[in-house]
Structures are given as C-alpha cells and as structure tokens.
PDB file of C-alpha atoms in Angstrom:
ATOM      1  CA  SER A   1      88.237  67.426 118.535  1.00 62.00           C
ATOM      2  CA  ALA A   2      90.823  67.273 115.845  1.00 65.00           C
ATOM      3  CA  ASP A   3      92.235  64.052 117.361  1.00 76.00           C
ATOM      4  CA  ASP A   4      88.704  62.271 116.691  1.00 87.00           C
ATOM      5  CA  LEU A   5      88.781  63.359 112.875  1.00 89.00           C
ATOM      6  CA  PRO A   6      90.148  60.321 111.258  1.00 89.00           C
ATOM      7  CA  GLU A   7      88.088  58.036 113.264  1.00 93.00           C
ATOM      8  CA  ALA A   8      85.078  59.704 112.444  1.00 93.00           C
ATOM      9  CA  ALA A   9      86.087  59.705 108.814  1.00 93.00           C
ATOM     10  CA  ILE A  10      86.804  56.143 108.639  1.00 94.00           C
ATOM     11  CA  LEU A  11      83.668  54.993 110.793  1.00 93.00           C
ATOM     12  CA  GLY A  12      81.790  57.272 108.265  1.00 93.00           C
ATOM     13  CA  GLU A  13      83.269  56.099 105.133  1.00 93.00           C
ATOM     14  CA  PHE A  14      82.511  52.551 106.430  1.00 93.00           C
ATOM     15  CA  LEU A  15      78.803  53.282 106.730  1.00 93.00           C
ATOM     16  CA  ALA A  16      78.475  54.849 103.490  1.00 93.00           C
ATOM     17  CA  ARG A  17      80.268  52.126 101.540  1.00 92.00           C
ATOM     18  CA  ARG A  18      78.926  49.366 103.436  1.00 93.00           C
ATOM     19  CA  TYR A  19      75.228  50.463 104.348  1.00 90.00           C
ATOM     20  CA  PRO A  20      74.455  53.086 101.794  1.00 90.00           C
ATOM     21  CA  ALA A  21      70.827  52.257 101.511  1.00 90.00           C
ATOM     22  CA  SER A  22      70.276  52.787 105.601  1.00 86.00           C
ATOM     23  CA  GLY A  23      69.945  56.109 107.140  1.00 81.00           C
ATOM     24  CA  GLY A  24      73.234  55.795 108.577  1.00 88.00           C
ATOM     25  CA  GLY A  25      74.779  55.175 105.218  1.00 90.00           C
ATOM     26  CA  LYS A  26      74.163  59.002 104.110  1.00 90.00           C
ATOM     27  CA  SER A  27      74.715  60.440 107.450  1.00 92.00           C
ATOM     28  CA  GLY A  28      78.281  58.753 107.476  1.00 94.00           C
ATOM     29  CA  ALA A  29      79.096  59.815 103.960  1.00 94.00           C
ATOM     30  CA  LYS A  30      78.497  63.406 105.247  1.00 93.00           C
ATOM     31  CA  ILE A  31      80.483  62.773 108.122  1.00 94.00           C
ATOM     32  CA  ALA A  32      83.502  61.292 106.379  1.00 95.00           C
ATOM     33  CA  MET A  33      83.305  64.187 103.917  1.00 94.00           C
ATOM     34  CA  ALA A  34      83.080  66.951 106.655  1.00 93.00           C
ATOM     35  CA  SER A  35      86.053  65.237 108.567  1.00 94.00           C
ATOM     36  CA  TYR A  36      88.231  64.828 105.637  1.00 93.00           C
ATOM     37  CA  SER A  37      87.707  68.195 104.496  1.00 91.00           C
ATOM     38  CA  ARG A  38      88.348  69.790 107.947  1.00 90.00           C
ATOM     39  CA  MET A  39      91.578  67.491 108.182  1.00 91.00           C
ATOM     40  CA  VAL A  40      92.857  69.141 104.828  1.00 89.00           C
ATOM     41  CA  SER A  41      92.028  72.621 105.745  1.00 86.00           C
ATOM     42  CA  GLU A  42      93.538  72.734 109.246  1.00 86.00           C
ATOM     43  CA  GLY A  43      96.543  70.068 108.340  1.00 82.00           C
ATOM     44  CA  GLN A  44      99.963  70.637 109.400  1.00 82.00           C
ATOM     45  CA  GLY A  45     102.150  69.558 106.655  1.00 85.00           C
ATOM     46  CA  ASP A  46     101.394  67.061 103.872  1.00 89.00           C
ATOM     47  CA  VAL A  47      97.967  66.660 103.894  1.00 88.00           C
ATOM     48  CA  SER A  48      97.910  64.758 100.143  1.00 89.00           C
ATOM     49  CA  PHE A  49      96.585  61.510 102.046  1.00 92.00           C
ATOM     50  CA  GLU A  50      93.756  63.135 103.312  1.00 91.00           C
ATOM     51  CA  ARG A  51      92.959  65.262 100.226  1.00 91.00           C
ATOM     52  CA  GLN A  52      93.014  61.950  98.162  1.00 93.00           C
ATOM     53  CA  LYS A  53      90.418  60.505 100.853  1.00 94.00           C
ATOM     54  CA  LEU A  54      88.219  63.681 100.526  1.00 94.00           C
ATOM     55  CA  VAL A  55      88.122  63.552  96.689  1.00 93.00           C
ATOM     56  CA  GLU A  56      87.202  59.642  96.972  1.00 95.00           C
ATOM     57  CA  ILE A  57      84.543  60.253  99.364  1.00 96.00           C
ATOM     58  CA  ALA A  58      83.047  63.113  97.757  1.00 94.00           C
ATOM     59  CA  GLN A  59      82.957  61.385  94.148  1.00 94.00           C
ATOM     60  CA  TYR A  60      81.283  58.399  95.578  1.00 95.00           C
ATOM     61  CA  ILE A  61      78.697  60.825  97.282  1.00 95.00           C
ATOM     62  CA  ALA A  62      78.252  62.263  94.093  1.00 92.00           C
ATOM     63  CA  ALA A  63      77.906  59.019  92.455  1.00 92.00           C
ATOM     64  CA  ARG A  64      75.636  57.249  95.026  1.00 93.00           C
ATOM     65  CA  TRP A  65      73.266  60.058  95.541  1.00 91.00           C
ATOM     66  CA  ALA A  66      73.358  61.690  91.948  1.00 89.00           C
ATOM     67  CA  GLY A  67      70.375  64.659  91.709  1.00 85.00           C
ATOM     68  CA  GLN A  68      69.974  64.663  95.435  1.00 87.00           C
ATOM     69  CA  PRO A  69      71.282  67.746  97.346  1.00 87.00           C
ATOM     70  CA  GLU A  70      73.973  65.691  99.050  1.00 89.00           C
ATOM     71  CA  ALA A  71      75.655  65.206  95.630  1.00 90.00           C
ATOM     72  CA  ASP A  72      75.706  68.900  94.665  1.00 88.00           C
ATOM     73  CA  THR A  73      77.351  69.564  98.223  1.00 91.00           C
ATOM     74  CA  ALA A  74      79.701  66.996  96.999  1.00 93.00           C
ATOM     75  CA  TRP A  75      80.909  68.539  93.975  1.00 92.00           C
ATOM     76  CA  MET A  76      80.739  72.292  95.710  1.00 91.00           C
ATOM     77  CA  THR A  77      83.355  70.458  98.147  1.00 91.00           C
ATOM     78  CA  LEU A  78      85.136  68.970  95.265  1.00 92.00           C
ATOM     79  CA  ILE A  79      85.423  72.326  93.602  1.00 93.00           C
ATOM     80  CA  GLY A  80      86.271  73.921  96.783  1.00 90.00           C
ATOM     81  CA  THR A  81      89.650  71.516  97.089  1.00 88.00           C
ATOM     82  CA  ALA A  82      90.191  72.170  93.479  1.00 91.00           C
ATOM     83  CA  VAL A  83      90.076  75.961  93.875  1.00 91.00           C
ATOM     84  CA  ARG A  84      92.282  75.937  96.845  1.00 87.00           C
ATOM     85  CA  ALA A  85      94.593  73.992  94.827  1.00 87.00           C
ATOM     86  CA  ARG A  86      94.281  76.484  91.883  1.00 91.00           C
ATOM     87  CA  GLU A  87      93.744  73.358  89.751  1.00 92.00           C
ATOM     88  CA  LEU A  88      91.539  75.252  87.007  1.00 94.00           C
ATOM     89  CA  ASN A  89      90.889  72.251  84.558  1.00 94.00           C
ATOM     90  CA  VAL A  90      89.868  70.180  87.578  1.00 93.00           C
ATOM     91  CA  ALA A  91      87.509  72.752  88.778  1.00 95.00           C
ATOM     92  CA  MET A  92      85.801  73.227  85.628  1.00 95.00           C
ATOM     93  CA  ASP A  93      85.458  69.310  85.174  1.00 94.00           C
ATOM     94  CA  TYR A  94      83.602  69.313  88.505  1.00 93.00           C
ATOM     95  CA  LEU A  95      81.569  72.330  87.603  1.00 94.00           C
ATOM     96  CA  SER A  96      80.393  70.190  84.348  1.00 93.00           C
ATOM     97  CA  LYS A  97      79.044  67.565  86.593  1.00 90.00           C
ATOM     98  CA  ILE A  98      76.520  69.726  88.509  1.00 89.00           C
ATOM     99  CA  PRO A  99      73.205  69.953  86.612  1.00 87.00           C
ATOM    100  CA  LEU A 100      72.348  73.490  85.266  1.00 89.00           C
ATOM    101  CA  ASP A 101      68.953  73.169  87.274  1.00 87.00           C
ATOM    102  CA  ALA A 102      70.591  72.112  90.654  1.00 85.00           C
ATOM    103  CA  PRO A 103      70.216  74.454  93.774  1.00 83.00           C
ATOM    104  CA  LYS A 104      74.041  74.827  94.193  1.00 85.00           C
ATOM    105  CA  ARG A 105      74.897  75.404  90.326  1.00 90.00           C
ATOM    106  CA  GLY A 106      75.194  79.446  90.448  1.00 91.00           C
ATOM    107  CA  ASP A 107      77.076  79.370  93.428  1.00 90.00           C
ATOM    108  CA  ALA A 108      79.558  76.953  91.733  1.00 92.00           C
ATOM    109  CA  GLU A 109      79.915  79.131  89.151  1.00 94.00           C
ATOM    110  CA  GLN A 110      80.626  81.875  91.103  1.00 93.00           C
ATOM    111  CA  VAL A 111      83.577  80.213  92.680  1.00 93.00           C
ATOM    112  CA  VAL A 112      85.001  78.713  89.511  1.00 95.00           C
ATOM    113  CA  GLY A 113      84.380  82.030  87.622  1.00 95.00           C
ATOM    114  CA  GLN A 114      86.765  83.953  90.367  1.00 94.00           C
ATOM    115  CA  LEU A 115      89.170  81.170  90.008  1.00 95.00           C
ATOM    116  CA  ILE A 116      89.340  81.736  85.991  1.00 96.00           C
ATOM    117  CA  TRP A 117      89.382  85.317  86.535  1.00 95.00           C
ATOM    118  CA  SER A 118      92.188  85.538  89.074  1.00 94.00           C
ATOM    119  CA  GLU A 119      94.149  82.849  86.814  1.00 94.00           C
ATOM    120  CA  TYR A 120      93.646  85.243  83.749  1.00 96.00           C
ATOM    121  CA  LEU A 121      95.006  88.113  86.041  1.00 95.00           C
ATOM    122  CA  ARG A 122      97.921  85.904  87.308  1.00 94.00           C
ATOM    123  CA  ARG A 123      99.037  84.945  83.448  1.00 95.00           C
ATOM    124  CA  VAL A 124      98.619  88.292  82.234  1.00 95.00           C
ATOM    125  CA  ARG A 125     101.295  89.961  84.560  1.00 95.00           C
ATOM    126  CA  LEU A 126     103.807  87.056  83.647  1.00 94.00           C
ATOM    127  CA  PRO A 127     107.144  88.330  82.170  1.00 95.00           C
ATOM    128  CA  ASP A 128     106.993  88.614  78.498  1.00 92.00           C
ATOM    129  CA  GLU A 129     108.697  85.438  77.850  1.00 93.00           C
ATOM    130  CA  GLU A 130     106.307  83.020  80.023  1.00 94.00           C
ATOM    131  CA  ARG A 131     102.851  84.811  78.932  1.00 94.00           C
ATOM    132  CA  PRO A 132     100.624  82.640  77.185  1.00 94.00           C
ATOM    133  CA  PRO A 133      99.690  83.942  73.699  1.00 94.00           C
ATOM    134  CA  ALA A 134      96.861  86.517  73.624  1.00 94.00           C
ATOM    135  CA  GLU A 135      94.492  84.145  72.000  1.00 95.00           C
ATOM    136  CA  GLU A 136      94.753  82.207  75.172  1.00 94.00           C
ATOM    137  CA  LEU A 137      94.375  85.076  77.507  1.00 95.00           C
ATOM    138  CA  ASP A 138      91.405  86.237  75.632  1.00 95.00           C
ATOM    139  CA  GLN A 139      89.482  82.685  76.016  1.00 96.00           C
ATOM    140  CA  LEU A 140      90.183  82.592  79.670  1.00 95.00           C
ATOM    141  CA  LYS A 141      88.799  86.229  79.869  1.00 96.00           C
ATOM    142  CA  SER A 142      85.507  85.437  78.064  1.00 96.00           C
ATOM    143  CA  GLN A 143      85.296  82.111  79.852  1.00 96.00           C
ATOM    144  CA  ALA A 144      85.484  84.130  83.205  1.00 95.00           C
ATOM    145  CA  GLN A 145      83.065  86.431  81.818  1.00 96.00           C
ATOM    146  CA  LYS A 146      80.724  83.837  80.903  1.00 96.00           C
ATOM    147  CA  VAL A 147      80.824  81.520  84.141  1.00 95.00           C
ATOM    148  CA  LEU A 148      80.532  84.722  86.364  1.00 94.00           C
ATOM    149  CA  ALA A 149      77.648  86.096  84.623  1.00 95.00           C
ATOM    150  CA  ASP A 150      75.868  82.711  84.435  1.00 94.00           C
ATOM    151  CA  GLY A 151      76.139  81.970  88.024  1.00 92.00           C
ATOM    152  CA  LEU A 152      75.398  85.771  88.956  1.00 91.00           C
ATOM    153  CA  GLU A 153      72.308  85.180  86.986  1.00 91.00           C
ATOM    154  CA  ARG A 154      70.729  82.007  88.370  1.00 90.00           C
ATOM    155  CA  VAL A 155      71.656  83.373  91.904  1.00 87.00           C
ATOM    156  CA  ARG A 156      69.428  86.018  91.063  1.00 86.00           C
ATOM    157  CA  LYS A 157      66.589  83.750  89.773  1.00 87.00           C
ATOM    158  CA  ALA A 158      66.945  81.843  93.059  1.00 81.00           C
ATOM    159  CA  GLY A 159      66.092  85.382  94.677  1.00 78.00           C
ATOM    160  CA  VAL A 160      68.667  85.758  96.941  1.00 72.00           C
ATOM    161  CA  ALA A 161      67.767  87.507  99.985  1.00 66.00           C
ATOM    162  CA  GLN A 162      71.020  89.141 100.961  1.00 75.00           C
ATOM    163  CA  MET A 163      74.337  90.077  99.162  1.00 76.00           C
ATOM    164  CA  THR A 164      76.854  87.724 100.248  1.00 80.00           C
ATOM    165  CA  PRO A 165      80.768  88.147 100.028  1.00 84.00           C
ATOM    166  CA  ALA A 166      81.127  85.625  97.165  1.00 82.00           C
ATOM    167  CA  ILE A 167      78.263  87.569  95.138  1.00 86.00           C
ATOM    168  CA  ALA A 168      80.182  91.024  95.866  1.00 88.00           C
ATOM    169  CA  SER A 169      83.197  89.370  94.734  1.00 89.00           C
ATOM    170  CA  SER A 170      81.587  87.968  91.300  1.00 89.00           C
ATOM    171  CA  VAL A 171      79.831  91.420  90.666  1.00 89.00           C
ATOM    172  CA  LEU A 172      83.437  93.211  91.363  1.00 89.00           C
ATOM    173  CA  TYR A 173      85.209  90.779  88.969  1.00 91.00           C
ATOM    174  CA  LEU A 174      82.683  91.028  86.282  1.00 89.00           C
ATOM    175  CA  ALA A 175      83.070  94.845  86.291  1.00 92.00           C
ATOM    176  CA  GLN A 176      86.731  94.342  86.111  1.00 90.00           C
ATOM    177  CA  ILE A 177      86.332  92.191  82.892  1.00 91.00           C
ATOM    178  CA  TYR A 178      83.667  94.539  81.020  1.00 90.00           C
TER     179      TYR A 178
END
C-alpha cells in the first residue's frame, strides 16, 4: 500500500548501500527506486524530497551496476523524472550516459526526442519578444530530428514485435519535423 512505500524505500536503500554485493543489495536498490518513483508520481503536494531521493538511488544504481540492465533502467527512470519536470538539459545529460549499444538506448532516445520536439513547439509559439533566435530554434529542431531518428533506428534494428504508443508518437513527431 501507499503507506508502506516510505518504509520499503528506506529498507531497500539500506540493503543497497550497506550490502551491495549481496543478492539483497541489488533487489533492495530496485525496491527503493520503485518506491521513490511511485511516491513521486502519486504524491500530493511537495514531493521534492522524494524526487531527490529517487535521483540519488537511481544514480547510485547506475554507478554501482554500470553496464548491467539495472543501470539502464535507472537511467530511464532518471530520464522520466527529467521529462516530467521538463528539464531538457538534464534529460540530455542522462541520455548521454546510456551506452549506444544498451538495449534501452532507443527507448530513451525516443522519450528525450519527444521532449526536445515539444520544447521546440513551445518556444516557437512564444510571443515575438520572448521567442528565442531562429538559430536556437533551428538547432532544437535538428536535435529533435536526430535523437528521434536515432531512437527509431535502434528500436527497428532490435526487432520490435509490435507498435507501441511511444513508437507511434516518435514517428508522428518525426513526420512533423520533415
């Protein structure tokens, strides 16, 4: 239940940080990350503490188990929090930390590419006095195009079994760019 989430997060983080080499350490880390993530997404009011704890445990997981699927999941979680907060530079930084050959890289590129494109559209619609220079907008547009295209290509090469909403959105945004 939601009342058990703080306790699960604390115990999971304790196991992860105190006993990382044990079987319970990695499991505890996943439980802590999932608990903090749920507290952030379902939280009422100020969830800045929970968000900070989520970022801390995800960064710990990414560093401690680098190159393993858990690290990629941690980076995807971090990207998700940055996207929800509309923090483009933070999302791009997290994306840069996912290896190009990681299984989740294509998914991450799609999520970040969609954020870049939506940020481009938001900035284009600003009043003239607030709108960034055309060069900055053009750079944002070409960045969105590259990140979305790279993500779709990686997903295609991985052999996607079915169309997902994320893929459909990426294709739509890429078509809008072209």
